[in-house]
Each structure stands twice: as structure tokens, then as C-alpha cells.
CSV table of C-alpha atoms in Angstrom, one decimal:
chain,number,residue,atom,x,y,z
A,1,UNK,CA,290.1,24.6,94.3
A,2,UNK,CA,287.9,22.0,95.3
A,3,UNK,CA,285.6,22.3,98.7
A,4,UNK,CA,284.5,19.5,100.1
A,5,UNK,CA,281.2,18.9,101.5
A,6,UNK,CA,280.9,18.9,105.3
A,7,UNK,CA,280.1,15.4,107.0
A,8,UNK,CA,276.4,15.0,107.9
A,9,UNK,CA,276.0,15.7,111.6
A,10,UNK,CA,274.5,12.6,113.6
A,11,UNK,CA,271.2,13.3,114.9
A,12,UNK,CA,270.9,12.3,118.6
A,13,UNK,CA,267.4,10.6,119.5
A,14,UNK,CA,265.7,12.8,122.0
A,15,UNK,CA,266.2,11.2,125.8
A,16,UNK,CA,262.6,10.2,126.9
A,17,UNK,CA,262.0,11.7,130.2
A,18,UNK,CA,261.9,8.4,132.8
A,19,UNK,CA,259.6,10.9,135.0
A,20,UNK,CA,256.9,11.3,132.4
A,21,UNK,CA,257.2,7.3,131.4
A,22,UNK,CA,256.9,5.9,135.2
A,23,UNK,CA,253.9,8.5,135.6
A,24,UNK,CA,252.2,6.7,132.6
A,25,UNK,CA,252.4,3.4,134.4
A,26,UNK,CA,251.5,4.7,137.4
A,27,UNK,CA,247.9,5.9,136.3
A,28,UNK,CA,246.1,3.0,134.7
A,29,UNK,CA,245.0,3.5,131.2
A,30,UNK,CA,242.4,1.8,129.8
A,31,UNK,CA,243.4,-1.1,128.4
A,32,UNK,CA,246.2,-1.4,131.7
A,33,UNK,CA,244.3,-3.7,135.1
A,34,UNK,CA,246.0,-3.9,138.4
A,35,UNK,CA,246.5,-7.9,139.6
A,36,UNK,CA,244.3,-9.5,141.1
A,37,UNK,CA,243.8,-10.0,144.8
A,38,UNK,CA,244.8,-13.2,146.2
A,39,UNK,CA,244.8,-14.3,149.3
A,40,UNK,CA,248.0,-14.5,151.5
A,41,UNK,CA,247.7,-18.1,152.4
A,42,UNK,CA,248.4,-21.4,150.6
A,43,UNK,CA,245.2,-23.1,150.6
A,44,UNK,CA,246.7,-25.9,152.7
A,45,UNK,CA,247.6,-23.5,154.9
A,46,UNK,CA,244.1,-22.6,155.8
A,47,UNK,CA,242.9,-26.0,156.0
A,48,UNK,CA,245.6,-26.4,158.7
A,49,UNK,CA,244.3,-23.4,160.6
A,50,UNK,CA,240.6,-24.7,160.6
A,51,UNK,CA,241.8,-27.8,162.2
A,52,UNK,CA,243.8,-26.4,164.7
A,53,UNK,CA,240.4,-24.1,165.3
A,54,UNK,CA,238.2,-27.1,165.7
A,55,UNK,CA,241.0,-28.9,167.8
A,56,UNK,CA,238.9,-27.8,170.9
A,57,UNK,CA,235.4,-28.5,170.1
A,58,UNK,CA,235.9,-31.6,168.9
A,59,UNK,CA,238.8,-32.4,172.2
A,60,UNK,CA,235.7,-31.1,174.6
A,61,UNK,CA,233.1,-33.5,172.5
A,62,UNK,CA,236.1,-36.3,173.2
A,63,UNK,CA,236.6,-35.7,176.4
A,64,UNK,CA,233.2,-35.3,178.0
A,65,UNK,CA,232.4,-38.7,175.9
A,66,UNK,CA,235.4,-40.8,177.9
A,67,UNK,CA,234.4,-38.9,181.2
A,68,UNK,CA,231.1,-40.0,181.1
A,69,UNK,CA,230.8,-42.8,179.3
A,70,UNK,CA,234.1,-45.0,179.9
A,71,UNK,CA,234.8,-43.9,183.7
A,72,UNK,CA,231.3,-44.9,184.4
A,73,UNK,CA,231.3,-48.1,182.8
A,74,UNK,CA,234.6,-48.8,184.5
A,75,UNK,CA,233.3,-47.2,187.5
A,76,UNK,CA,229.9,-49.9,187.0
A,77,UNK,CA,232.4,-53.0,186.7
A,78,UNK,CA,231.7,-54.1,189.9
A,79,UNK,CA,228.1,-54.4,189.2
A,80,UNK,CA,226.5,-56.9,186.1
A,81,UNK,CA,226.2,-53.8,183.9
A,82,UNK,CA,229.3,-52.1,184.1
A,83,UNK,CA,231.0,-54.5,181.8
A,84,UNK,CA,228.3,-53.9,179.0
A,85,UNK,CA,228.1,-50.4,179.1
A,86,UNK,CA,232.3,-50.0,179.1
A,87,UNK,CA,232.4,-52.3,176.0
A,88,UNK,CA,229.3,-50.1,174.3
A,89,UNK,CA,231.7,-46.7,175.1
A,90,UNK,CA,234.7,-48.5,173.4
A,91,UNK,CA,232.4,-49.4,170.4
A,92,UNK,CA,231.8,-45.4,170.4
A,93,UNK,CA,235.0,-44.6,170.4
A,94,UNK,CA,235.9,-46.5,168.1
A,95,UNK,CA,233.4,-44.0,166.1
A,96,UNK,CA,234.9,-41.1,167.1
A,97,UNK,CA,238.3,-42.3,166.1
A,98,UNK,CA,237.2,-42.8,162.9
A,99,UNK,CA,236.2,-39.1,162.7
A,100,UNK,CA,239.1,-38.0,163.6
A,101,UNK,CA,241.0,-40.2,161.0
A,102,UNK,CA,238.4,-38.6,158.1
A,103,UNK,CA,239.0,-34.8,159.6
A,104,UNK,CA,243.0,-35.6,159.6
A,105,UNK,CA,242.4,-37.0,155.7
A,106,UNK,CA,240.9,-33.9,154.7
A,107,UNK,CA,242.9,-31.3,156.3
A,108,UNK,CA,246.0,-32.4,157.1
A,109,UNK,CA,246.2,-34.7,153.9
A,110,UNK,CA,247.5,-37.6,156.6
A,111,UNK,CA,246.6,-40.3,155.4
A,112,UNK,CA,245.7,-43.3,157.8
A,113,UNK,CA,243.9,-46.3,157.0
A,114,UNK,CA,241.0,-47.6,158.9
A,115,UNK,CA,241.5,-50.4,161.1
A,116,UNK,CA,239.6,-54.2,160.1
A,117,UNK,CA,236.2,-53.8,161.6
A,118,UNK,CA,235.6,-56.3,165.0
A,119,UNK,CA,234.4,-59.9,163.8
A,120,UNK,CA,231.5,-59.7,166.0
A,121,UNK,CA,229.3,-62.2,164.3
A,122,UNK,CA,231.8,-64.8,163.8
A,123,UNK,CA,231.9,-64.5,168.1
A,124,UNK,CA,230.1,-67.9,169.7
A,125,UNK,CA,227.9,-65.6,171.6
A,126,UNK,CA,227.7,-62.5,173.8
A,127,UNK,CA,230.1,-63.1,176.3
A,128,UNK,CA,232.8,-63.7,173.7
A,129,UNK,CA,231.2,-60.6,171.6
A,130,UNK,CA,232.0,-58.1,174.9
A,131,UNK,CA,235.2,-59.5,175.4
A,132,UNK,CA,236.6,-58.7,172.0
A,133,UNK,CA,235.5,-55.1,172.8
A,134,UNK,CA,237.0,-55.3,176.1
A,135,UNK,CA,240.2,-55.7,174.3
A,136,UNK,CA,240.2,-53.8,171.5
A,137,UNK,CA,243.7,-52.3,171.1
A,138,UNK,CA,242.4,-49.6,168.5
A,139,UNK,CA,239.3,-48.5,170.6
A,140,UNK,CA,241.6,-48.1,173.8
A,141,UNK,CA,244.1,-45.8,172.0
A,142,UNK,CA,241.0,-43.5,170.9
A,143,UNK,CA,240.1,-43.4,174.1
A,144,UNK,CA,243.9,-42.4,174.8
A,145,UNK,CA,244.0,-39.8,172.5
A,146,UNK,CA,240.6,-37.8,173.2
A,147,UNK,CA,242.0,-38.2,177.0
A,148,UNK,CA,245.0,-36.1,176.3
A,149,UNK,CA,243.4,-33.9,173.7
A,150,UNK,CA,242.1,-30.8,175.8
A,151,UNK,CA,244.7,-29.3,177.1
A,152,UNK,CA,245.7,-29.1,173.5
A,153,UNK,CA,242.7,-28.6,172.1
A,154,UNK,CA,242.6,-25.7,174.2
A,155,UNK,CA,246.7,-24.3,173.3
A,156,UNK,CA,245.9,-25.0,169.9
A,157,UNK,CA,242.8,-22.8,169.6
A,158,UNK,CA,244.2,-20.0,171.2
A,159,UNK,CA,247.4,-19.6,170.0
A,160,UNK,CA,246.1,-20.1,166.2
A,161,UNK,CA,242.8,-17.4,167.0
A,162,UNK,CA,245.5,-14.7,168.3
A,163,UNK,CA,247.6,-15.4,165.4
A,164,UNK,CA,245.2,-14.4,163.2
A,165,UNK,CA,244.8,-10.9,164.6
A,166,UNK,CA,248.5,-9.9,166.1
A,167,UNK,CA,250.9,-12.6,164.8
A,168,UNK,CA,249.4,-13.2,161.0
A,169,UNK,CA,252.6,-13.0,159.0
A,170,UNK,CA,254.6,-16.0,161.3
A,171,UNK,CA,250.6,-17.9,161.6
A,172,UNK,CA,252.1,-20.1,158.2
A,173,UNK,CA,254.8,-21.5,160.5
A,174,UNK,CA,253.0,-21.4,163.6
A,175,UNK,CA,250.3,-23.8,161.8
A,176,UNK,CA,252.8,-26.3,160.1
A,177,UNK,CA,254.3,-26.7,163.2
A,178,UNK,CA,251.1,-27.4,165.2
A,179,UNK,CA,249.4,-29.7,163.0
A,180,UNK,CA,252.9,-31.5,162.5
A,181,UNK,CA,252.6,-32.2,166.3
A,182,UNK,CA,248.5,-33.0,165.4
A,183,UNK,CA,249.7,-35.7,162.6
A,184,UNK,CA,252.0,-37.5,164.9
A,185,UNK,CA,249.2,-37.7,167.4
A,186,UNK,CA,247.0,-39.1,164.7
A,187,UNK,CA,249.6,-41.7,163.0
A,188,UNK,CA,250.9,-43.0,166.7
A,189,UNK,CA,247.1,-42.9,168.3
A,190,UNK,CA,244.4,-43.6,165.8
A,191,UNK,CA,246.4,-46.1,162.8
A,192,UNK,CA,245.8,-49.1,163.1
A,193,UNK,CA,247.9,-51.5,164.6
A,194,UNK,CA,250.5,-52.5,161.3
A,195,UNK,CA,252.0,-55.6,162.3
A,196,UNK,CA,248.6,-57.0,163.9
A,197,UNK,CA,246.5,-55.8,161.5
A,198,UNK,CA,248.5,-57.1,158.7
A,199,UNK,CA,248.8,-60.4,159.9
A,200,UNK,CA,244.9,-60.2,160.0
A,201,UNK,CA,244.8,-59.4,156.6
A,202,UNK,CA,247.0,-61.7,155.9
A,203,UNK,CA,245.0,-64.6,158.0
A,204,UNK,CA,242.2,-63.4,156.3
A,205,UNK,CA,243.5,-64.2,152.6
A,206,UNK,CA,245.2,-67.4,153.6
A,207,UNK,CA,241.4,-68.8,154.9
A,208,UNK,CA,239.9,-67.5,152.2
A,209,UNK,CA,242.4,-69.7,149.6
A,210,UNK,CA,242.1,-73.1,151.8
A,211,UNK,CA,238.3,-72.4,151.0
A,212,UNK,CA,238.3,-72.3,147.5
A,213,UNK,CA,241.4,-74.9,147.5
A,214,UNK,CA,239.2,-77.1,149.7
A,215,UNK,CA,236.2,-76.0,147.6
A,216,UNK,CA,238.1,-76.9,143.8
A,217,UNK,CA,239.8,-79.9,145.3
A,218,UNK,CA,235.9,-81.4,146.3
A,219,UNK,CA,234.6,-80.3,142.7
A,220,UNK,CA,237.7,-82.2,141.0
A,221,UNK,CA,237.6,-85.4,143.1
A,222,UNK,CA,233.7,-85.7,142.1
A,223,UNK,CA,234.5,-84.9,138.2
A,224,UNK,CA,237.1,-87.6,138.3
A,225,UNK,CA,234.2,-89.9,139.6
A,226,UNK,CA,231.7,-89.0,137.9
A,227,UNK,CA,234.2,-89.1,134.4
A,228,UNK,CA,235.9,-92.0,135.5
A,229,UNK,CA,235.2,-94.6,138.0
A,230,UNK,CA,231.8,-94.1,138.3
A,231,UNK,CA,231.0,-94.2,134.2
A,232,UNK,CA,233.2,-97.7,133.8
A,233,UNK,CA,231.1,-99.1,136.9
A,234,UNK,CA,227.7,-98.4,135.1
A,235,UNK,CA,229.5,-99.9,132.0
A,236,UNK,CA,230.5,-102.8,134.1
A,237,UNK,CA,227.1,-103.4,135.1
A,238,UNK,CA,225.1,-103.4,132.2
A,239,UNK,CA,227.9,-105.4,130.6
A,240,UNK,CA,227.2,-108.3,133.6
A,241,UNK,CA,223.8,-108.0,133.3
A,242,UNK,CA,223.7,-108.8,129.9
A,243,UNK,CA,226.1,-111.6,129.9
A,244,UNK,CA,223.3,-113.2,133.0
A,245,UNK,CA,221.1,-112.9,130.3
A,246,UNK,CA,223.0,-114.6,127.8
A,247,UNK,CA,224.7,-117.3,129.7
A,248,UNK,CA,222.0,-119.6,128.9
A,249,UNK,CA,221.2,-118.9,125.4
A,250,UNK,CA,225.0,-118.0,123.9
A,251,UNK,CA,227.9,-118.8,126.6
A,252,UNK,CA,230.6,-118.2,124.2
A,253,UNK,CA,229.1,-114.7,123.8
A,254,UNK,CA,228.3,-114.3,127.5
A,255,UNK,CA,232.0,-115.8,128.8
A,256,UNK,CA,233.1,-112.8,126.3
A,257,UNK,CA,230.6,-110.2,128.0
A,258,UNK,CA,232.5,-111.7,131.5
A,259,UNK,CA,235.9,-111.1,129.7
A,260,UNK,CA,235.5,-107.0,128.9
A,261,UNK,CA,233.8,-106.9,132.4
A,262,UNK,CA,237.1,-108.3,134.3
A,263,UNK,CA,239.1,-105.5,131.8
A,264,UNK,CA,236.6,-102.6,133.1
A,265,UNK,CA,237.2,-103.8,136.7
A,266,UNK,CA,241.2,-104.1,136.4
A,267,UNK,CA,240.2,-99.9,134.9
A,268,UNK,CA,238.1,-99.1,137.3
A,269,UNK,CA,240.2,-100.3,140.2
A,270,UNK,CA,243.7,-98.1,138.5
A,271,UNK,CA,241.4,-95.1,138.1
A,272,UNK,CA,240.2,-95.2,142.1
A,273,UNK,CA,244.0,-96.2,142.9
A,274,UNK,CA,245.0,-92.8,141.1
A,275,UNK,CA,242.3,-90.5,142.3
A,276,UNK,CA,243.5,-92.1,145.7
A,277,UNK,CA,246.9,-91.1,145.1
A,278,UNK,CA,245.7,-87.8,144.3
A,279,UNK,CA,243.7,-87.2,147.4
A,280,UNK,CA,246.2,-88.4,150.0
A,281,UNK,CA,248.8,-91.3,148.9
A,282,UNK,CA,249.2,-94.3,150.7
A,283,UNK,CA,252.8,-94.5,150.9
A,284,UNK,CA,253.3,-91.0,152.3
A,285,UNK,CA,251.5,-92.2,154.9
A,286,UNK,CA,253.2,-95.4,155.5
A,287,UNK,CA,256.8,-94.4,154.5
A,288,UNK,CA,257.2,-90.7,154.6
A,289,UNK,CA,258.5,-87.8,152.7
A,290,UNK,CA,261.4,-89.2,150.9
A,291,UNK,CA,259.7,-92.6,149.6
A,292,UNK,CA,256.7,-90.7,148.2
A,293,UNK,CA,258.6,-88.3,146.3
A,294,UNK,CA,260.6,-91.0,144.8
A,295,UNK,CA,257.8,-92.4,143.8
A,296,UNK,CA,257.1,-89.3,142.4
A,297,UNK,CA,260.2,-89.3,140.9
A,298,UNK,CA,259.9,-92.7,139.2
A,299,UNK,CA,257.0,-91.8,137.2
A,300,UNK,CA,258.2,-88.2,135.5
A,301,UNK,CA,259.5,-88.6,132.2
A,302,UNK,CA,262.8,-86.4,133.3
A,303,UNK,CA,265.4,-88.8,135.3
A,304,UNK,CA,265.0,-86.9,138.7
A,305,UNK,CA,267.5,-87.3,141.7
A,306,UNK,CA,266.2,-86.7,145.4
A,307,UNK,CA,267.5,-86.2,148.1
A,308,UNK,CA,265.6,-85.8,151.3
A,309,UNK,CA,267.3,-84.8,154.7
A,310,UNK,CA,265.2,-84.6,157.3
A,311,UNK,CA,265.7,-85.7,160.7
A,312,UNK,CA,261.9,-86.8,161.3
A,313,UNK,CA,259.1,-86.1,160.2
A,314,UNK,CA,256.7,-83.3,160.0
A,315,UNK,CA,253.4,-83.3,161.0
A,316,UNK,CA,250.5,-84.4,158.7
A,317,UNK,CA,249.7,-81.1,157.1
A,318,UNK,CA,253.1,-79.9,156.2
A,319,UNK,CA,254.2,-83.4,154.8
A,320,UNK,CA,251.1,-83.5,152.5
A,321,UNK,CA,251.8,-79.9,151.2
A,322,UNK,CA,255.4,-80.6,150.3
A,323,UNK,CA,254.6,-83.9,148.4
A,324,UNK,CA,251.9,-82.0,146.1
A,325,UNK,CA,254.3,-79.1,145.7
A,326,UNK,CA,257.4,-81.6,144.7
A,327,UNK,CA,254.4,-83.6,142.4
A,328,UNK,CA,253.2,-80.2,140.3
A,329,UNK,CA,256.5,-78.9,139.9
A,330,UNK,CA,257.8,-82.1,138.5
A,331,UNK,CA,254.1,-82.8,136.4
A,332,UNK,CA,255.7,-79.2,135.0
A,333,UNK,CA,258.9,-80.6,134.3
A,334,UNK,CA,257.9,-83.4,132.5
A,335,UNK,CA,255.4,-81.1,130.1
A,336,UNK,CA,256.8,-77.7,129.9
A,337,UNK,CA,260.1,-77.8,130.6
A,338,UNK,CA,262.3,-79.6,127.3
A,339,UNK,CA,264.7,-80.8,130.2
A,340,UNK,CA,267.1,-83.1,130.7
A,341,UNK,CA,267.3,-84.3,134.5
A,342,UNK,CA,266.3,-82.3,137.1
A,343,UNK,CA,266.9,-82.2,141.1
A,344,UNK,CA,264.6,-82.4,144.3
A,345,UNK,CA,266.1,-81.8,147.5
A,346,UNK,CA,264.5,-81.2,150.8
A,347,UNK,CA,266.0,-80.7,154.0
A,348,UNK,CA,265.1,-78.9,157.4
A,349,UNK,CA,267.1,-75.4,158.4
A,350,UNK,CA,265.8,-74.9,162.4
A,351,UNK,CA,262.1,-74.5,162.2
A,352,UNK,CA,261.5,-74.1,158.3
A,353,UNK,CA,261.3,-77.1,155.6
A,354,UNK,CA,262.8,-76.3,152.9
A,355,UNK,CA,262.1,-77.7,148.9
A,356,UNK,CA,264.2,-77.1,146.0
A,357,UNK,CA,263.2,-78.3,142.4
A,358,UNK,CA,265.7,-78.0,140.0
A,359,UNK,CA,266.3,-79.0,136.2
A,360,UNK,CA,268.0,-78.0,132.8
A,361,UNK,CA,265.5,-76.9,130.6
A,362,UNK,CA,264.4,-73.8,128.8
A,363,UNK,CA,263.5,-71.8,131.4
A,364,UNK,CA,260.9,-68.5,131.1
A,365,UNK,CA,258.3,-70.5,134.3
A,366,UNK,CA,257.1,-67.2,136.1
A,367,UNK,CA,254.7,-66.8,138.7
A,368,UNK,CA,251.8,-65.0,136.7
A,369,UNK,CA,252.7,-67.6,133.2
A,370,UNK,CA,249.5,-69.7,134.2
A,371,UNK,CA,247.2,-71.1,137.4
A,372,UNK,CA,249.6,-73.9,138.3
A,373,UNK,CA,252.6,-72.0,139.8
A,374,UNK,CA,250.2,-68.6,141.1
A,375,UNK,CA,248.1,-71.9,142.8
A,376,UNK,CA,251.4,-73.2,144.4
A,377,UNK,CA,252.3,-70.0,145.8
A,378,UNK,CA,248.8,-69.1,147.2
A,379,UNK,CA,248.6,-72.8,148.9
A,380,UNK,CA,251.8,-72.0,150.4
A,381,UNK,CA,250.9,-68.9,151.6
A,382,UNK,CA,248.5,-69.5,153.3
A,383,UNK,CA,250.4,-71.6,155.8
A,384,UNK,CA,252.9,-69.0,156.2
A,385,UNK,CA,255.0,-70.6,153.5
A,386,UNK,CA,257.3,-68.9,150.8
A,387,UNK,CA,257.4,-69.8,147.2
A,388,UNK,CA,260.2,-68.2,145.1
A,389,UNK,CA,260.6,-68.7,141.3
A,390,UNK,CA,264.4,-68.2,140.1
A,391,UNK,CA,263.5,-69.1,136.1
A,392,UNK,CA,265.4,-66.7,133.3
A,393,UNK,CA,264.7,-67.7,129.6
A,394,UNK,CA,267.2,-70.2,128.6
A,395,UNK,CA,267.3,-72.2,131.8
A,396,UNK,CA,268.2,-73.6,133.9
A,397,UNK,CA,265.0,-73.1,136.5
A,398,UNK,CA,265.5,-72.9,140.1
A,399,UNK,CA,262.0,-73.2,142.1
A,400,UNK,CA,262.4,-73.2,146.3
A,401,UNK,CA,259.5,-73.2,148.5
A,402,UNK,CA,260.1,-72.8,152.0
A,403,UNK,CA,257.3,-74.5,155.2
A,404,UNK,CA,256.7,-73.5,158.6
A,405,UNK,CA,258.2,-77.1,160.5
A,406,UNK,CA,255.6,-78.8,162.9
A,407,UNK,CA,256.4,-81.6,164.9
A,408,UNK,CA,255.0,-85.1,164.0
A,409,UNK,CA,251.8,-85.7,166.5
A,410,UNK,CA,251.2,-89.5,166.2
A,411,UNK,CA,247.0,-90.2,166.7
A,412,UNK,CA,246.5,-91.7,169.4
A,413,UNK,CA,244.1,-95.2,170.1
């Protein structure tokens, strides 16, 4: 008879008590730390609460400043020294506006740029001076804001100091919401002025490229002088004076000397006749637009058609920028471009000019390739002009520049 072996019994792990394991974490061991102890609030958060705190000191400061100062300069106009001592307040607040814009920058991370400083010196002299201070757009809406500024200087101080102490869990929400209303204050009150002060900017740039275009146009007119015209006169000269010394003694030699003089003359006279060209030429001035572009025309290397429609013609300015413009892009042509013909057509769309140079050549011209095109578009900028560059690699290249139109004004006697 055969007994078999009873099966092993399985041994059951012994249940850790979860009462004795949660009472180990609860009493902190050695090597076990609690967390540290952070603070409740984001630190934007309290950034926003000390400006809402120092909303009413610096509102007071604001206040008593346009009390005082402004009302009694205004107060003073009808005397010789009220308008001096108003346009001295508005310079001040222009100060305190620009504390305000540096407080909003730090704690409200609002970030406003500062307005182009006055151009006091470039005023004739003081009368002018004070009157650009008089009507200062940027120092009047400081003066605006720290007008309006108590009462919530005042709202704004309370309600965030009891917040602290009864309301602390909603403060968060309480501050975003302030300071939201503070940062619309400061972006409709203290920015500047976009679309003025960009067309400042703007006016300032475009000045300072007719200087340096006036500046490099000057320098180039005297190297082609100095390199050209002026070299083959000194040439011609000496070559006369020694053919006066030799006309007695050898006048084959010195009717020779006379000969290669009349040649430098005939050079000397094409080289003025170019740099003339080049400075202003004579047959815009007599015929217009349209002959002095196919003029132009006639001496590229491309066969160019043009087509000019205009119903007169523009003033002085204008015209001569449009015939330099049509001359570089076709001096480009003829060296850069490997085309075949090209296209210049100009015509006049209400109070713009309009110039589109066209041809079939390998394309790839861009904007930032070299000085010629970037110097196109800064010249035309800087008479509110538009200079577009449509040129993909392979061709065909589409270049459009577009001119404020100004009437003709004839000179008169």
C-alpha cells in the first residue's frame, strides 16, 4: 500500500499592521525631514501687492505735484511768468511719468517704452523751446494720470492692506485684478504716443540717410574730379606749356604736343559731361521723365522697353529720385543680371508714382546681397517711398518702387 505524502501547506506572509506603518511615518526618524516652508504667494504675486501698497504714496506725491505746480502756473498765465513756470511743471512731469513707467517695468512686468526725449536744442530759441513743452502730448497725459490717481491710490491701498489680514486666501485674485486695472492705466496714460512717435522715429532715420546720401554723394563727385577731370586738366596743361616752349625750336614736335592736348580736352570735356549726368542730367530737366529714362535705356547693354504714363510731371525731387532708381537698377541689369531684355514702366495710381523694373535673367537680387539695392531702399525711404524686391533664383526679377506724387512747382523769375 503506498501512502502518499501530504502537499506542503502554503505559508501565508504575515499582514503588516497599517497602524504600526503610518505611526512610523508619522514620527520623523532620523534620516526622514519635513518640507520645507514656502511661502503662499507666487513671487509676482507679491510684487503686485507692493505696488498696489505704494499706489497711494506715490498718487499723494502726484497729486500735490499737479496741484501745486501746474494749477499755479496755469493760474500765473495771465502774468509774464505763468507760462514759464507751467511749461517747467510739464517738464517735471514728464519725470514722474517716467517713474511710474520704471515702477510698472519692475512690478508689473508691463513693459512700456519711453517716449523720444523733447528736441529742445534744435528749437530757434526760448519762445519756441516753451512752446514745445506747452504742447507736449506725453507730459499732459502724466499730468492726466497722477490727477486721477488718488482716489485710487487711496481704494487700492486699503483694500490690498485688509486683504492681508482678513481676506488673505482670495488677496491672489484681488491683486491680479487691481494691477490689471493699474496696467491699463499705465499703457493708455504714460506710452508714448505709437503712431506719432513712430513717424518720429521714422523722420528721424530718413534725415539721418539724406545726410550721409548727401554726405557720400559730395565725397564721390570730388573723387571723380580729383581722378578724372581735374588729373587730365593738369595733364593738359603741362602738355601746352611744353609745346609754347617748343614751338620755336621743334614745331613738328610742338604741333604734336597741341594734337594730344586737343585729345585730353575732347576727355576732359566727356568726363565733366558724365559726372554732370550723374549729378543732375540735363535732359531730365529739359524733357522729363520718360526721355531721360530712355536715354537711360539706350545705353544698357540689355534691349530695354519703357513705358512711361504719367499725366504731368512731378515735382523736382521726386522726378530726380525715380531717374536714379530706374539708372541703378538697369546699371544692375546690364552687370549682374545674364538677361535678355528687360522692362521699365512708370505710371501714376492717385497720389503715388509708381516704377517697375523688370527683366529675364537669373534672378537671386535680394535686399541684403550688396550696398546697391539696401541704398535704393534707404533713399526711398526716406521720402516715404516703398522699395519691394520680387527676385527667386532662376528669374525672372520683379523690382517696384513706389513715390509719394508732388505736384510740379515751376520757379518762378
Amino acid at each position: 500500500m503506498t501512502v502518499s505524502k501530504p502537499a506542503p501547506t502554503a505559508v501565508r506572509p504575515r499582514a503588516v499592521p497599517v497602524e504600526s506603518s503610518s505611526a512610523g511615518r508619522d514620527t520623523p526618524g532620523r534620516d526622514e525631514q519635513l518640507p520645507r516652508v514656502r511661502f503662499a504667494y507666487h513671487p509676482q504675486t507679491w510684487k503686485e501687492i507692493a505696488h498696489l501698497l505704494t499706489n497711494l504714496p506715490m498718487s499723494v506725491v502726484g497729486f500735490v505735484y499737479v496741484m501745486t505746480v501746474l494749477f499755479t502756473g496755469a493760474t500765473l498765465t495771465l502774468t509774464v511768468v505763468g507760462l514759464p513756470v507751467l511749461a517747467l511743471g510739464l517738464l517735471g512731469a514728464r519725470l514722474i511719468g517716467r517713474f511710474e513707467r520704471g515702477r510698472a517695468r519692475m512690478l508689473l512686468a508691463v513693459r512700456v517704452d519711453e517716449p523720444s526725449p523733447l528736441p529742445l536744442r534744435r528749437a530757434g530759441n526760448v519762445f519756441q523751446g516753451m512752446w514745445l513743452v506747452l504742447k507736449d502730448p506725453v507730459a499732459w497725459r502724466t499730468v492726466l494720470y497722477d490727477f486721477i490717481r488718488l482716489p485710487w491710490g487711496i481704494l487700492t491701498f486699503v483694500v490690498t492692506l485688509t486683504s492681508l489680514f482678513v481676506l488673505w486666501p482670495v488677496l491672489p485674485f484681488l491683486a491680479r485684478g487691481l494691477t490689471n486695472a493699474d496696467r491699463a492705466m499705465v499703457r493708455a496714460l504714460l506710452c508714448p504716443s505709437d503712431e506719432l512717435e513712430r513717424r518720429i522715429a521714422e523722420l528721424e532715420s530718413d534725415r539721418g540717410v539724406v545726410v550721409d546720401t548727401a554726405a557720400a554723394d559730395l565725397r564721390r563727385i570730388e573723387r571723380d574730379l580729383h581722378d578724372g577731370a581735374q588729373a587730365r586738366l593738369v595733364n593738359l596743361a603741362m602738355g601746352l606749356g611744353l609745346a609754347k616752349e617748343k614751338l620755336l625750336e621743334d614745331p613738328d614736335a610742338a604741333s604734336l604736343m597741341v594734337d594730344e592736348a586737343h585729345g585730353e580736352v575732347k576727355l576732359a570735356l566727356q568726363e565733366l559731361r558724365d559726372l554732370a549726368r550723374g549729378i543732375h542730367p540735363a535732359v531730365l530737366t529739359d524733357r522729363g521723365l520718360d526721355a531721360a529714362l530712355s536715354s537711360v535705356a539706350s545705353r544698357c547693354t540689355v534691349p530695354v522697353q519703357v513705358t512711361a504714363d504719367l499725366p504731368a510731371r512731378p515735382a523736382q525731387a521726386i522726378e530726380g529720385i525715380a531717374y536714379f532708381t530706374v539708372s541703378e537698377l538697369l546699371q544692375n541689369v546690364s552687370k549682374h543680371s545674364g538677361a535678355r531684355s528687360a522692362f521699365v514702366e512708370v505710371w501714376r495710381v492717385e497720389d503715388r508714382l509708381l516704377i517697375q523694373v523688370r527683366d529675364d535673367g537669373r534672378g537671386g537680387a535680394r535686399l541684403d546681397g550688396g550696398t546697391g539695392m539696401r541704398g535704393l531702399a534707404d533713399r526711398l525711404g526716406a521720402v516715404d517711398g516703398v522699395f519691394v524686391v520680387d527676385s527667386p533664383v532662376g528669374g525672372p526679377t520683379t523690382v517696384t518702387a513706389e513715390l509719394p506724387w508732388r505736384d510740379r512747382t515751376e520757379p518762378t523769375a
